[in-house]
Each structure stands twice: as structure tokens, then as C-alpha cells.
CSV table of C-alpha atoms in Angstrom, one decimal:
chain,number,residue,atom,x,y,z
A,1,MET,CA,104.1,143.4,156.6
A,2,VAL,CA,100.9,145.4,156.5
A,3,GLN,CA,100.2,144.5,152.9
A,4,GLN,CA,100.8,140.8,153.6
A,5,LEU,CA,98.4,140.8,156.6
A,6,LYS,CA,95.8,142.4,154.3
A,7,ARG,CA,96.2,139.6,151.8
A,8,ILE,CA,96.0,137.0,154.6
A,9,ALA,CA,92.8,138.7,155.9
A,10,GLU,CA,91.3,138.6,152.4
A,11,LYS,CA,92.1,134.9,152.0
A,12,LEU,CA,90.5,134.1,155.3
A,13,GLN,CA,87.4,136.2,154.5
A,14,GLN,CA,87.0,134.6,151.1
A,15,ALA,CA,87.4,131.0,152.2
A,16,ASN,CA,84.5,128.9,153.1
A,17,SER,CA,86.6,126.0,154.5
A,18,ILE,CA,89.7,126.6,156.7
A,19,ALA,CA,92.0,124.0,158.2
A,20,VAL,CA,94.0,125.3,161.1
A,21,LEU,CA,97.1,123.7,162.6
A,22,THR,CA,98.0,125.0,166.0
A,23,GLY,CA,100.9,124.5,168.4
A,24,ALA,CA,102.1,125.6,171.8
A,25,GLY,CA,102.5,129.2,170.7
A,26,VAL,CA,98.7,129.6,170.6
A,27,SER,CA,98.4,128.8,174.3
A,28,THR,CA,101.3,130.9,175.6
A,29,ALA,CA,99.0,134.0,176.0
A,30,SER,CA,97.0,131.9,178.4
A,31,GLY,CA,100.0,131.4,180.5
A,32,ILE,CA,100.9,127.9,179.4
A,33,PRO,CA,104.6,127.6,178.6
A,34,ASP,CA,105.8,126.8,175.1
A,35,PHE,CA,107.6,123.5,175.6
A,36,ARG,CA,109.1,123.3,172.1
A,37,SER,CA,110.3,126.8,171.4
A,38,SER,CA,114.0,127.7,171.6
A,39,GLN,CA,113.3,128.9,175.1
A,40,GLY,CA,110.8,126.1,175.9
A,41,LEU,CA,110.9,123.8,178.9
A,42,TRP,CA,111.7,120.7,176.8
A,43,THR,CA,115.1,122.3,176.1
A,44,GLU,CA,115.9,122.3,179.8
A,45,ASN,CA,116.1,118.6,180.2
A,46,HIS,CA,115.9,116.2,177.3
A,47,ALA,CA,115.4,113.3,179.7
A,48,ARG,CA,111.7,114.4,179.8
A,49,GLU,CA,111.3,112.7,176.5
A,50,TYR,CA,112.3,109.4,178.2
A,51,TYR,CA,110.1,110.0,181.2
A,52,MET,CA,107.1,111.0,179.1
A,53,SER,CA,107.3,107.8,177.0
A,54,ASN,CA,105.0,104.8,177.0
A,55,ARG,CA,108.1,102.7,177.7
A,56,TYR,CA,108.7,104.5,181.0
A,57,PHE,CA,104.9,104.4,181.8
A,58,TYR,CA,104.9,100.6,181.6
A,59,LYS,CA,108.3,100.3,183.3
A,60,ASP,CA,107.5,102.5,186.3
A,61,PRO,CA,103.9,103.8,186.2
A,62,GLU,CA,104.0,105.2,189.8
A,63,ASP,CA,107.1,107.4,189.1
A,64,PHE,CA,105.7,108.2,185.6
A,65,TRP,CA,102.6,109.8,187.2
A,66,ASP,CA,104.7,111.9,189.6
A,67,LYS,CA,106.8,113.3,186.8
A,68,TYR,CA,103.8,113.7,184.4
A,69,LYS,CA,101.8,115.8,186.8
A,70,SER,CA,104.9,117.9,187.5
A,71,ILE,CA,105.9,118.5,183.9
A,72,PHE,CA,102.4,119.3,182.6
A,73,ARG,CA,101.5,121.3,185.7
A,74,LEU,CA,98.2,119.5,186.0
A,75,LYS,CA,97.3,121.3,189.2
A,76,LEU,CA,97.2,124.6,187.3
A,77,LEU,CA,95.4,123.3,184.2
A,78,LYS,CA,91.9,124.4,185.2
A,79,ASN,CA,93.3,127.9,186.0
A,80,TYR,CA,94.1,128.5,182.3
A,81,GLN,CA,91.5,130.1,180.0
A,82,PRO,CA,91.3,130.6,176.2
A,83,ASN,CA,92.9,133.8,174.9
A,84,HIS,CA,92.1,136.0,171.9
A,85,VAL,CA,93.9,133.6,169.5
A,86,HIS,CA,91.5,130.9,170.4
A,87,ASP,CA,88.6,133.4,170.3
A,88,PHE,CA,89.8,134.5,166.8
A,89,LEU,CA,89.3,131.0,165.5
A,90,LYS,CA,85.9,130.7,167.1
A,91,LYS,CA,85.0,134.0,165.5
A,92,LEU,CA,85.9,132.7,162.1
A,93,GLU,CA,83.6,129.8,162.7
A,94,ASP,CA,80.8,132.1,163.9
A,95,HIS,CA,81.0,133.9,160.5
A,96,ALA,CA,79.7,130.8,158.7
A,97,LYS,CA,83.1,129.4,158.1
A,98,ASP,CA,83.8,125.7,158.1
A,99,VAL,CA,86.7,125.8,160.5
A,100,ALA,CA,88.5,122.6,161.6
A,101,VAL,CA,91.3,122.9,164.2
A,102,ILE,CA,94.0,120.3,164.2
A,103,THR,CA,96.0,121.0,167.4
A,104,GLN,CA,99.2,119.7,168.9
A,105,ASN,CA,98.0,121.2,172.2
A,106,VAL,CA,96.7,119.0,174.9
A,107,ASP,CA,95.1,121.7,177.1
A,108,GLY,CA,91.6,121.6,175.8
A,109,LEU,CA,91.4,125.4,175.3
A,110,HIS,CA,90.1,125.3,171.8
A,111,GLN,CA,87.0,123.4,173.0
A,112,LEU,CA,86.7,125.7,176.0
A,113,SER,CA,86.6,128.7,173.6
A,114,GLY,CA,83.7,127.1,171.7
A,115,SER,CA,85.4,125.7,168.6
A,116,SER,CA,83.2,122.8,167.5
A,117,ARG,CA,85.6,120.9,165.3
A,118,VAL,CA,88.8,120.1,167.1
A,119,ILE,CA,91.2,117.2,166.3
A,120,GLU,CA,93.5,116.7,169.3
A,121,TYR,CA,96.4,115.3,167.4
A,122,HIS,CA,98.5,114.6,170.5
A,123,GLY,CA,95.6,113.7,172.8
A,124,THR,CA,94.4,115.6,175.9
A,125,LEU,CA,95.4,116.3,179.5
A,126,ASN,CA,91.8,116.3,180.6
A,127,GLN,CA,91.3,112.5,180.7
A,128,ALA,CA,93.0,109.2,181.4
A,129,THR,CA,92.0,105.7,180.4
A,130,CYS,CA,92.6,102.3,181.9
A,131,PRO,CA,94.9,100.3,179.5
A,132,ALA,CA,93.3,97.1,180.7
A,133,CYS,CA,89.5,97.6,180.4
A,134,GLY,CA,89.3,100.9,178.5
A,135,THR,CA,87.3,102.8,181.2
A,136,SER,CA,87.9,106.6,181.0
A,137,TYR,CA,88.3,109.0,183.9
A,138,SER,CA,88.2,112.8,184.2
A,139,LEU,CA,91.0,115.1,185.2
A,140,ASP,CA,89.3,115.6,188.6
A,141,TYR,CA,89.6,111.9,189.3
A,142,VAL,CA,93.2,111.8,188.1
A,143,MET,CA,94.1,114.7,190.4
A,144,ALA,CA,92.4,113.1,193.4
A,145,TYR,CA,95.0,110.4,193.7
A,146,ASP,CA,98.8,110.5,193.6
A,147,ILE,CA,98.6,107.3,191.4
A,148,PRO,CA,95.2,107.0,189.7
A,149,HIS,CA,94.0,103.4,189.5
A,150,CYS,CA,91.0,102.0,187.7
A,151,GLN,CA,87.9,101.6,189.9
A,152,GLU,CA,86.2,98.9,187.9
A,153,SER,CA,85.6,95.7,189.7
A,154,GLY,CA,88.4,93.2,189.3
A,155,CYS,CA,90.6,95.7,187.4
A,156,GLY,CA,92.6,98.2,189.4
A,157,ASP,CA,95.3,98.9,186.8
A,158,VAL,CA,97.2,102.2,186.8
A,159,LEU,CA,95.5,104.6,184.4
A,160,LYS,CA,97.3,105.9,181.4
A,161,PRO,CA,96.9,109.5,180.4
A,162,ASP,CA,95.1,110.3,177.1
A,163,VAL,CA,98.1,112.4,176.0
A,164,VAL,CA,100.1,110.8,173.2
A,165,LEU,CA,103.3,109.7,174.8
A,166,PHE,CA,106.6,109.2,173.1
A,167,GLY,CA,106.4,105.8,171.5
A,168,ASP,CA,102.6,105.9,171.2
A,169,MET,CA,101.0,105.6,167.8
A,170,ILE,CA,99.4,108.7,166.3
A,171,THR,CA,95.8,107.8,165.4
A,172,ALA,CA,94.6,111.2,164.1
A,173,HIS,CA,96.8,111.6,161.1
A,174,ASP,CA,94.4,110.3,158.5
A,175,GLN,CA,91.6,112.3,160.0
A,176,ALA,CA,93.7,115.4,159.8
A,177,GLU,CA,94.6,114.8,156.1
A,178,ALA,CA,90.9,114.3,155.4
A,179,VAL,CA,90.2,117.8,156.8
A,180,ILE,CA,93.0,119.3,154.7
A,181,ASP,CA,91.6,117.5,151.6
A,182,LYS,CA,88.4,119.6,151.9
A,183,ALA,CA,89.9,122.9,152.9
A,184,GLU,CA,90.5,126.0,150.8
A,185,VAL,CA,93.0,127.6,153.2
A,186,LEU,CA,95.5,126.0,155.6
A,187,LEU,CA,96.4,128.4,158.5
A,188,VAL,CA,99.3,127.3,160.7
A,189,MET,CA,99.7,129.2,164.0
A,190,GLY,CA,102.2,129.0,166.8
A,191,THR,CA,104.1,125.8,166.0
A,192,SER,CA,107.7,125.2,165.2
A,193,LEU,CA,106.7,122.2,163.0
A,194,PHE,CA,109.4,120.2,164.6
A,195,VAL,CA,107.5,117.1,165.6
A,196,THR,CA,106.8,114.3,163.1
A,197,PRO,CA,104.3,113.3,161.7
A,198,PHE,CA,102.5,116.5,162.5
A,199,ASN,CA,105.0,118.5,160.4
A,200,LEU,CA,104.1,116.3,157.4
A,201,LEU,CA,100.6,117.9,157.2
A,202,PRO,CA,101.8,121.2,155.6
A,203,GLU,CA,103.8,119.0,153.1
A,204,TYR,CA,100.6,117.2,152.3
A,205,ALA,CA,98.8,120.5,151.7
A,206,ALA,CA,101.6,121.6,149.4
A,207,TYR,CA,101.4,118.3,147.6
A,208,LEU,CA,97.7,118.8,146.9
A,209,GLY,CA,98.6,122.2,145.5
A,210,LYS,CA,95.0,123.7,145.8
A,211,LEU,CA,95.1,125.5,149.1
A,212,ASP,CA,96.3,128.9,150.1
A,213,THR,CA,98.8,128.2,152.9
A,214,ILE,CA,99.6,130.7,155.7
A,215,MET,CA,102.2,130.4,158.4
A,216,ILE,CA,102.2,132.7,161.5
A,217,ASN,CA,104.9,131.9,164.1
A,218,GLY,CA,107.1,133.9,166.4
A,219,GLU,CA,110.3,132.4,164.8
A,220,PRO,CA,111.3,130.8,161.5
A,221,THR,CA,110.7,127.1,160.9
A,222,ASP,CA,112.3,124.6,158.6
A,223,LYS,CA,109.0,124.3,156.8
A,224,ASP,CA,108.5,128.0,155.9
A,225,TYR,CA,109.2,127.3,152.2
A,226,LEU,CA,106.0,125.3,151.9
A,227,PHE,CA,103.8,128.4,152.6
A,228,ASP,CA,102.4,131.1,150.3
A,229,TYR,CA,102.4,133.6,153.2
A,230,VAL,CA,104.8,133.6,156.1
A,231,VAL,CA,104.6,136.0,159.1
A,232,HIS,CA,107.4,135.9,161.8
A,233,ASP,CA,106.0,138.0,164.6
A,234,ASP,CA,104.3,137.7,167.9
A,235,LEU,CA,101.2,135.6,167.4
A,236,SER,CA,99.0,137.6,169.7
A,237,ARG,CA,99.9,140.9,168.1
A,238,THR,CA,99.4,139.5,164.6
A,239,VAL,CA,96.0,138.0,165.4
A,240,LYS,CA,94.9,141.4,166.8
A,241,GLU,CA,95.9,143.1,163.6
A,242,LEU,CA,94.1,140.4,161.5
A,243,ASN,CA,91.0,140.9,163.6
A,244,LYS,CA,91.0,144.6,162.9
A,245,LEU,CA,91.5,144.1,159.2
A,246,MET,CA,88.6,141.6,159.1
A,247,GLU,CA,86.0,143.7,161.0
């Protein structure tokens, strides 16, 4: 394990351009539950996938918002802060690295840590938009009302969160592939790679055949075979070790 971490540290130090894929495991050290792990909240009630769908939003927007705020714990969102995993990625960028983060996370912690290039593949909890007129509203506005409506004159539609709901189109995939096209290293952290089409991005990197590919996750994934380096260990502990090796 130590030798493998040394090789990973060397690859990260040598690379000028790094594409990073992150999942819920990156935010767990900030106190945000990992919804998709084997112990995650999504396993408790699969009906959440129905309630967090665009179909249910348009069917019953009032009840949708009640469930959405509960499932995503929106009242607590501003209490969460970036952790040392987020800071590690920012540190890579500070060392003159071209680092682009492609994240499944919707909590905004990569931006809060200072990362300058973040693609929010599944959207963000920090904003909602009127589906009728396109006006955007902040999280503060969303939390001020049980059911947030558009305030534009003559509109009044119920706002739709900027999180990608089940059934929504993914709009960031081509942008993510373009980042991988230019990268020398693909670093994947804290994701089970369960969700499609996000889990196609490592396959795209493997197809290109020109990147060093690194997977760091707390448990095995079905995509581990795609990577040159695979670490199954606590992400926080692994990042601390990498940080020491790269000092």
C-alpha cells in the first residue's frame, strides 16, 4: 500500500493537468451522509428515487418540496464546511496544476474550498430556477418559504431545484469529457461509480488510453478494472498520507 501511494503521489506531482471525479465519499468528512454507499440513506427507502424525480415534481410540486428539503437536509446545508479532501484538491491547484473537478456532489463545498474549475455534474442544492421564466433564486430564498414560488410579475410558478432530478437530462457530460481529453491524470475519489452516465467517464478515459488513472474509494466498485492504481481505504486517511508524501 505504501509503495502504491508513493507512485500515486509521484503521478500527481508530475502531472500538469489533472481531472478529478468526486462523489459523496468526499463530503462525508464534512458530516454530509453518503447517500449511495452500502450504508447510505438511499438504501433505506428506494421510493426516494420516485419522489426526487422530475415526474413527481410536476405531478405534485408542493409535496415534492417538502420531501426534497427533508431528504437533502437543506436546513443544515450552510453548517457544512469543506474538509481536508476538498483542501487537498485546492492545494494541487495552488501548486500550478491545472485541476478540474467534475463532481456528483450538489453541496457546493468544492467551490467553498476555493477550487476554481468545478463542473457540477448533478447540479447544486444552492439554487433553484423558475421552469416558466428561467429566473434563478438563492438557497436563502428557497428556505424562506415552504413552497418557493417565482416572484416575477405575472409568473408565480413553483421553483424547480437546480439539482438534476431523476428523469432530468444530464447537460454536463460533454463538458466533462472535454476536460478528460486534456488531462494527464484522472483521479477518482469517493464514488461508487454506480450512477450512469457519470460512471461512463472512467470508461472514456480508458478508451483514450493516454491518462494515468487512479481510484481511491472506501470499498470496491464494478469499475475498478479500468484503473492503473486502485486504493480501497478510508478516503480521509489516504489523502492525509498523500499530502505527507507530496510535501
